[in-house]
Coordinates of C-alpha atoms and ligand atoms in Angstrom, one line a residue:
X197 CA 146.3 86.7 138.2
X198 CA 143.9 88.8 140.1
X199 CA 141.5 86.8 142.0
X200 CA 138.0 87.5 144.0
X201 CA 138.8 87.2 147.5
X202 CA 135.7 86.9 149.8
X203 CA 136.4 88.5 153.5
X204 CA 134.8 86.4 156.3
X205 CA 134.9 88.4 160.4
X206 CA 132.9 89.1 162.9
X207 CA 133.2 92.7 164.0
X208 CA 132.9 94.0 168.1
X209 CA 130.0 96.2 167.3
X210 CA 128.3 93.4 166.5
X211 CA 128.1 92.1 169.8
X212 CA 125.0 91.8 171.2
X213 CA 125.9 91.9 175.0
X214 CA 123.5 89.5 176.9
X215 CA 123.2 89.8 180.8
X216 CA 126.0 88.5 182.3
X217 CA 128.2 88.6 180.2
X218 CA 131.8 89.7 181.1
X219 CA 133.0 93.8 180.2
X220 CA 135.5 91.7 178.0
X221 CA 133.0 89.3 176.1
X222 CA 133.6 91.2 172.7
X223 CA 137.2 91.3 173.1
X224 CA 138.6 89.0 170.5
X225 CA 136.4 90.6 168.0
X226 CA 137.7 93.0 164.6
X227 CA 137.5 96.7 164.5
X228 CA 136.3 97.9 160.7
X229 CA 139.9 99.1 160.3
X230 CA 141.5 95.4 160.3
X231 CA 139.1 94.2 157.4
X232 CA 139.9 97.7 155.8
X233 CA 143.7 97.3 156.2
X234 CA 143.3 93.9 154.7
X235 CA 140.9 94.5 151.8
X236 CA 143.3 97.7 151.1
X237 CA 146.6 95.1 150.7
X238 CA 145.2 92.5 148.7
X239 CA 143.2 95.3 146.0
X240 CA 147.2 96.6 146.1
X241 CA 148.0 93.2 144.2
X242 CA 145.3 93.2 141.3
X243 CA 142.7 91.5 143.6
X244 CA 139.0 92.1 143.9
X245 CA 137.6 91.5 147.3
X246 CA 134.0 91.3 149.1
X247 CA 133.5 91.6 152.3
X248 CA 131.4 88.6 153.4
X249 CA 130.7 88.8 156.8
X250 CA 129.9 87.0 159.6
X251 CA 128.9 82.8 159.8
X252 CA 125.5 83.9 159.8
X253 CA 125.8 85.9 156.4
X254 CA 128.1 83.6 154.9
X255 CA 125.3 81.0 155.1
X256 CA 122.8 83.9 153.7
X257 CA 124.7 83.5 150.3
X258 CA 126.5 80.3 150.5
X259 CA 124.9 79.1 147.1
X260 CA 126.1 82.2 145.2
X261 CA 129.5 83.5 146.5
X262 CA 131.1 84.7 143.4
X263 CA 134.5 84.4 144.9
X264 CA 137.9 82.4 144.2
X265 CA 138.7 82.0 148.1
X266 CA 137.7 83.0 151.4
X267 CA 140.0 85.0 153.5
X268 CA 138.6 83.9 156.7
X269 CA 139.4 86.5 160.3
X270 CA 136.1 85.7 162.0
X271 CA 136.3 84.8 165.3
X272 CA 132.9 83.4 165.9
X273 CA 130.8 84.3 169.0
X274 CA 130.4 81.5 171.5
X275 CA 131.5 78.3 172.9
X276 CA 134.8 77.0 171.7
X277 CA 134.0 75.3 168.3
X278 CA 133.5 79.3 167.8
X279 CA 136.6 79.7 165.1
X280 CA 135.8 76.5 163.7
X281 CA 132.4 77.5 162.5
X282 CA 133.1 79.3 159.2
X283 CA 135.6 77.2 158.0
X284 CA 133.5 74.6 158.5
X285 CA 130.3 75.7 156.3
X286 CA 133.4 76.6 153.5
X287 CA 134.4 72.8 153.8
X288 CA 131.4 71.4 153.6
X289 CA 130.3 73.9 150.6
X290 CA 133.8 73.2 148.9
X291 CA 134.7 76.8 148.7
X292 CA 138.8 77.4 149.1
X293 CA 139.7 79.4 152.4
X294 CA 142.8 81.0 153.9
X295 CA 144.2 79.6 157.2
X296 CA 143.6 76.9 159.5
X297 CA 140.9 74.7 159.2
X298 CA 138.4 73.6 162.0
X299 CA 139.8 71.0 163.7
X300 CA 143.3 73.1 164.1
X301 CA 140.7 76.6 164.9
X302 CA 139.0 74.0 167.7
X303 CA 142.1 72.2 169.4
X304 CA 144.2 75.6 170.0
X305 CA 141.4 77.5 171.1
X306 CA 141.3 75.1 174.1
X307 CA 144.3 75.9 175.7
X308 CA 144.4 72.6 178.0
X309 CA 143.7 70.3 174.6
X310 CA 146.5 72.2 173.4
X311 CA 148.8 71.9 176.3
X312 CA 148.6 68.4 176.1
X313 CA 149.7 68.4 172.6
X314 CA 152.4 70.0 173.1
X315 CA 153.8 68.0 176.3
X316 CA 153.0 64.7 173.7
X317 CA 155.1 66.6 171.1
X318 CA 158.0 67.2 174.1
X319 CA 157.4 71.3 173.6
X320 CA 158.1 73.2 176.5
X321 CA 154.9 74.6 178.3
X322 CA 153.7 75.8 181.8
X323 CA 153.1 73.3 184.6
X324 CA 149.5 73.3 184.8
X325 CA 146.1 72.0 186.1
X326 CA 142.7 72.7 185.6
X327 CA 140.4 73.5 187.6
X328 CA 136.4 73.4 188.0
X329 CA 135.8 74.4 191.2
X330 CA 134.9 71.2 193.0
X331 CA 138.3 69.8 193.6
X332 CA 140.5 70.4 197.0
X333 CA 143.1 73.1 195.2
X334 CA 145.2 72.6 198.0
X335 CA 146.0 68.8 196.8
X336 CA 145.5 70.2 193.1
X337 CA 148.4 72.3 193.4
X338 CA 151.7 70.3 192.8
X339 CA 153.1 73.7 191.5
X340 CA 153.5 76.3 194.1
X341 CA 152.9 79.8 194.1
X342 CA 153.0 82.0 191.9
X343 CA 150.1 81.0 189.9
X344 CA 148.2 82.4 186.7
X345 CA 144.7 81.8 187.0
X346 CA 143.5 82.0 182.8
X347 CA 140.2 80.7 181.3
X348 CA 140.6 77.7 179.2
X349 CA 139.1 78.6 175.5
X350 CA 139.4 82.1 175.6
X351 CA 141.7 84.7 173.8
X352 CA 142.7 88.3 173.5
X353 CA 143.6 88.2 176.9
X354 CA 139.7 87.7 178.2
X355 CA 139.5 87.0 182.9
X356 CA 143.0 88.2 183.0
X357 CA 143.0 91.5 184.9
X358 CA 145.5 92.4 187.6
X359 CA 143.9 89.2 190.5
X360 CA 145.0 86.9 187.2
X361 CA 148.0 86.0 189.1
X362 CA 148.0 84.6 192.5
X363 CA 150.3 83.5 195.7
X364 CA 147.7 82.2 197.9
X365 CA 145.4 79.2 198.6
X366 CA 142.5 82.0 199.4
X367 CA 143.5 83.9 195.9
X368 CA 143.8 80.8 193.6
X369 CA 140.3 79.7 195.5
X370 CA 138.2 83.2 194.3
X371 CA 140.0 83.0 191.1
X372 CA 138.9 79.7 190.1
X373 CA 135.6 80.5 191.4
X374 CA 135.8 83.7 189.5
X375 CA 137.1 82.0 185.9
X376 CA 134.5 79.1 186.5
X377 CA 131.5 81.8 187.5
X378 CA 131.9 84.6 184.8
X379 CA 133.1 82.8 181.7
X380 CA 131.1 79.4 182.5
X381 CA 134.4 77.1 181.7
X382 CA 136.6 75.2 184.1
X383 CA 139.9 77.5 184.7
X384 CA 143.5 76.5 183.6
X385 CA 145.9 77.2 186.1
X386 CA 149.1 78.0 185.3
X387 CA 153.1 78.6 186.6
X388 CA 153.6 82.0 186.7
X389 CA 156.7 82.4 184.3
X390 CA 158.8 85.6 185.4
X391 CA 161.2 86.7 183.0
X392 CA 160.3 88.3 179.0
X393 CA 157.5 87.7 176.7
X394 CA 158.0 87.0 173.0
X395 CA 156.0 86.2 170.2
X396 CA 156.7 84.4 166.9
X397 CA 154.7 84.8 163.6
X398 CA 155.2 81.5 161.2
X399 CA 154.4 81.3 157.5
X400 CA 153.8 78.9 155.0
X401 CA 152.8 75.4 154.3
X402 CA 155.2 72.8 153.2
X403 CA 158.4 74.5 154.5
X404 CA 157.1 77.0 157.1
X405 CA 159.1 79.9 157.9
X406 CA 159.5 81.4 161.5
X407 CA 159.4 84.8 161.3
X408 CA 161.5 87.2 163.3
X409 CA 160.1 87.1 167.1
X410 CA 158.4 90.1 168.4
X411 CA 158.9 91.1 171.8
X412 CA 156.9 92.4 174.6
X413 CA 157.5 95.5 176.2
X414 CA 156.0 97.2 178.9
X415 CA 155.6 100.3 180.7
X416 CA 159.4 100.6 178.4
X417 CA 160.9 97.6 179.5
X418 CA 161.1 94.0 178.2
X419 CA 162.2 93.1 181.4
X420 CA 158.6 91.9 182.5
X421 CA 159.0 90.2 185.5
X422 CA 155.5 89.4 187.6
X423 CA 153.8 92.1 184.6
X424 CA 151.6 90.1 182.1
X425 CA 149.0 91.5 179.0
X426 CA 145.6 91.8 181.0
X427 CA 142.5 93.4 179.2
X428 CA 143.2 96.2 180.9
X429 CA 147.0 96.8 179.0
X430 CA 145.1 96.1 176.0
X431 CA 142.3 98.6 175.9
X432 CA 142.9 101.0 178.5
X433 CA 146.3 101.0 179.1
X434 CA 147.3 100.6 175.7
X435 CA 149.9 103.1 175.9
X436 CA 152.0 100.9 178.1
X437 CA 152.3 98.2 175.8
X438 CA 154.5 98.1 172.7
X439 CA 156.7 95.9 170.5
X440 CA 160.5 95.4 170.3
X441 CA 161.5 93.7 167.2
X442 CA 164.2 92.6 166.3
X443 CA 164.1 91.4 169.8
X444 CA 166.6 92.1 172.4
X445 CA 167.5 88.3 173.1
X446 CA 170.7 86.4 172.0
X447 CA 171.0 85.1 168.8
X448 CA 171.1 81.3 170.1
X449 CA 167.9 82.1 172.0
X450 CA 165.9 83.8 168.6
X451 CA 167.0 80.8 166.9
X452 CA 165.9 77.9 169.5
X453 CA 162.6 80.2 169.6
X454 CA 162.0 79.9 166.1
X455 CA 162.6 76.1 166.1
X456 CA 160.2 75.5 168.6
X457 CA 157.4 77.7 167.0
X458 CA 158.0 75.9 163.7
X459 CA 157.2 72.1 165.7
X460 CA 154.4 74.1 167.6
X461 CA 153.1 74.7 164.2
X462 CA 153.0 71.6 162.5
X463 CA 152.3 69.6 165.8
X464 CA 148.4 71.5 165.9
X465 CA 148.2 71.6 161.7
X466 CA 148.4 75.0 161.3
X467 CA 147.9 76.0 157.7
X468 CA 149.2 79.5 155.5
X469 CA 150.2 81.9 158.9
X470 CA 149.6 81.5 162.6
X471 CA 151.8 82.7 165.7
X472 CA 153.6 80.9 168.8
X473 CA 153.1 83.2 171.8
X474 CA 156.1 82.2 174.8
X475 CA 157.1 83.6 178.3
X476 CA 160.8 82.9 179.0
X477 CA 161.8 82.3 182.5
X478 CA 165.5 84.5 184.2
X479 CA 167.4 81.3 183.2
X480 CA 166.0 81.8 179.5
X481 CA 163.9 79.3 179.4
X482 CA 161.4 79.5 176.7
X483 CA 157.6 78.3 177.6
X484 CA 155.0 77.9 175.0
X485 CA 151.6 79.4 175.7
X486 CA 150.0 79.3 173.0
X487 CA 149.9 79.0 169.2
X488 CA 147.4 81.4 167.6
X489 CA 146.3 79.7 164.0
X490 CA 143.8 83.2 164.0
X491 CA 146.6 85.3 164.7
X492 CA 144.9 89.4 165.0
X493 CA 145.7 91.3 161.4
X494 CA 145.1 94.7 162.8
X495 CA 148.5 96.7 161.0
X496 CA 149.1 97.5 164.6
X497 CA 150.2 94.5 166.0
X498 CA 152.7 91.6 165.2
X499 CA 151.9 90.8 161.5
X500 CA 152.7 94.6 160.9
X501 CA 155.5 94.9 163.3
X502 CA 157.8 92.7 162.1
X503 CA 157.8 93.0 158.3
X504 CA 159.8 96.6 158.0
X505 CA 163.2 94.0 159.6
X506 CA 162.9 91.6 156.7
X507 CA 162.4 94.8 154.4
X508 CA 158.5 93.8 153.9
X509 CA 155.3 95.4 154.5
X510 CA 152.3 94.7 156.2
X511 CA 150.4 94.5 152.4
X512 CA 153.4 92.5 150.8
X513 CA 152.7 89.7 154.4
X514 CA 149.2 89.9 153.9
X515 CA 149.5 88.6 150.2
X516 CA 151.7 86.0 151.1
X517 CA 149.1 84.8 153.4
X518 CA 147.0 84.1 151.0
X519 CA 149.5 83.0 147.9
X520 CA 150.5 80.0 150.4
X521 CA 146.6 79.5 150.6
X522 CA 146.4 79.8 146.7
X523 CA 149.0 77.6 145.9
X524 CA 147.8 75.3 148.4
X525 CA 144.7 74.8 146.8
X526 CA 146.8 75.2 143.6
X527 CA 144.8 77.7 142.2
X528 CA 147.7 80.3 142.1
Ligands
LIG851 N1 152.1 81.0 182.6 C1 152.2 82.3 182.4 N2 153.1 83.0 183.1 C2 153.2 84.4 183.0 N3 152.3 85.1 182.2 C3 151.4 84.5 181.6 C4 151.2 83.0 181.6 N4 150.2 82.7 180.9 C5 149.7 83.8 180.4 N5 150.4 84.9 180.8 C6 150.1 86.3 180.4 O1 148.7 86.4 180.0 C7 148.7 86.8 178.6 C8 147.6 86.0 177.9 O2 147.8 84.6 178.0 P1 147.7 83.6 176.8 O3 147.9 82.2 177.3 O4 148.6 84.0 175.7 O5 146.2 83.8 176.3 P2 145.4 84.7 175.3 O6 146.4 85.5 174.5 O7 144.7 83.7 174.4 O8 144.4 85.5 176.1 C9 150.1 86.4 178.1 O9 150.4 87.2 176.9 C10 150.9 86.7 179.3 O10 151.3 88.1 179.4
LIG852 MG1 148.2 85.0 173.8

């Protein structure tokens, strides 16, 4: 039956850019086209939707939503409880939502809380260390060169431009120093993983599904080598990025893949859709670098790529995502 779905996001022209802050502050943010592409799918079932807004308007209206359930993109604005915020007020207010809730939104954003999960859980992930700037990175780094130099709760690819990756004391020093400085966080440092990059959307709740893993390509080859996704390939160079799927790995390594995105998954609590982002190294080792519970909706990118190989669309996966948050809540 055709329910009223409620839209929560935070939009990039939204962003009020405050002194200081980096040319990539805004970048995790949604364009109008992702909530149109959304609101567009789920009106193609029989729904009703209304767009609700950011945190700050949710609260506006809390006491008189008029909706069935949430579908909840927004991405919040600052510090890393940021993703958590919406889905919190919903909890507290007992209003059904779609996706992860705030403890799952809070312990992936941070990307060394995470990491430690993981390596509990036995999943493979980067060597790493972090790093705030005070420490001797000489002893720090038990690793060896190279070195990607991330920030720790930041997505979308945010302080990783072309000096991201380092081979040298005097690099990994101005990076840190650079991470630490601009995006006020302590940096996570990382083994630089040569090789391909893959991606792998997972759906549902009791039996999760991996979905068929998207690969990275870029500049026309999925052969990556020392190339990562900086800002820069994903605004200004966004020609030189695109998506191979099915993938052009072996069958044995899609499937181990898939396994390991499905314990990624239920390791963090990851609820109705979310996706495992991996580099794999020139022996085909596969390294987990993060699970996205927020994974981006935009058509565009992997939760529109890979439908057309299971003979889906982007509408059909977007109604999915929230059936497995309807039935869920049992409210199907
Ligand atoms: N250890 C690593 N080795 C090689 N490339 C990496 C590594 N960590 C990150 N990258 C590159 O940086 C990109 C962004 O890193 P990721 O950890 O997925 O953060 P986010 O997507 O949240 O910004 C990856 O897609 C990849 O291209
Ligand atoms: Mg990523």
């Amino acid at each position: 039956m055709g329910k009223i779905v409620g839209i929560t996001y935070d939009l990039k022209e939204d962003w009020k850019f405050k002194e200081g802050d980096p040319k990539d502050a805004n970048a995790e943010l949604d364009q109008p086209k992702t909530i149109d592409a959304i609101e567009k799918a789920l009106i193609s079932s029989g729904h009703k939707v209304k767009r609700l807004g950011n945190a700050f308007n949710l609260l506006k209206q809390i006491n008189d939503l008029g909706v069935d359930i949430v579908f909840n993109i927004a991405e919040g604005h600052r510090g890393r409880n940021r993703e958590s915020q919406v889905p919190n007020i919903l909890e507290m207010y007992d209003i059904p939502f779609v996706g992860a809730d705030a403890l799952t939104l809070g312990l992936t954003l941070d990307k060394i809380v995470a990491k430690k999960m993981f390596i509990s859980e036995g999943i493979p992930t980067p060597k790493f260390f972090a790093a705030t700037g005070k420490e001797d990175l000489k002893k720090l780094n038990t690793i060896g060169y190279p070195l990607i130099v991330k920030t720790k709760h930041e997505g979308s690819s945010k302080g990783i431009d072309k000096n991201a990756r380092v081979e040298s004391l005097e690099a990994l020093k101005a990076r840190v120093k650079y991470i630490n400085e601009n995006y006020h966080q302590v940096a996570l440092v990382e083994e630089f993983i040569r090789g391909t990059e893959v991606t792998v959307p997972v759906m549902g709740n009791d039996n999760p599904e991996a979905m068929p893993v998207v690969q990275v390509c870029m500049d026309n080859s999925v052969e990556l080598g020392d190339k990562f996704y900086s800002f820069e390939r994903l605004s200004v160079q966004a020609a030189t990025l695109t998506y191979v799927c099915p993938a052009k790995i072996s069958k044995k390594l899609e499937k181990q893949l898939q396994e390991i995105a499905l314990r990624v998954y239920n390791c963090v609590g990851c609820r109705d859709f979310g996706r495992v982002d991996f580099r794999i190294d020139e022996k085909n080792n596969p390294y987990v670098l993060e699970i996205n519970p927020l994974p981006c909706l935009i058509p565009e990118d992997t939760f529109g790529i890979f439908p057309p190989t299971i003979g889906l669309t982007y509408n059909d996966i977007v109604n999915k995502i929230l059936d497995n948050a309807l039935k869920r809540y049992n409210i199907l």
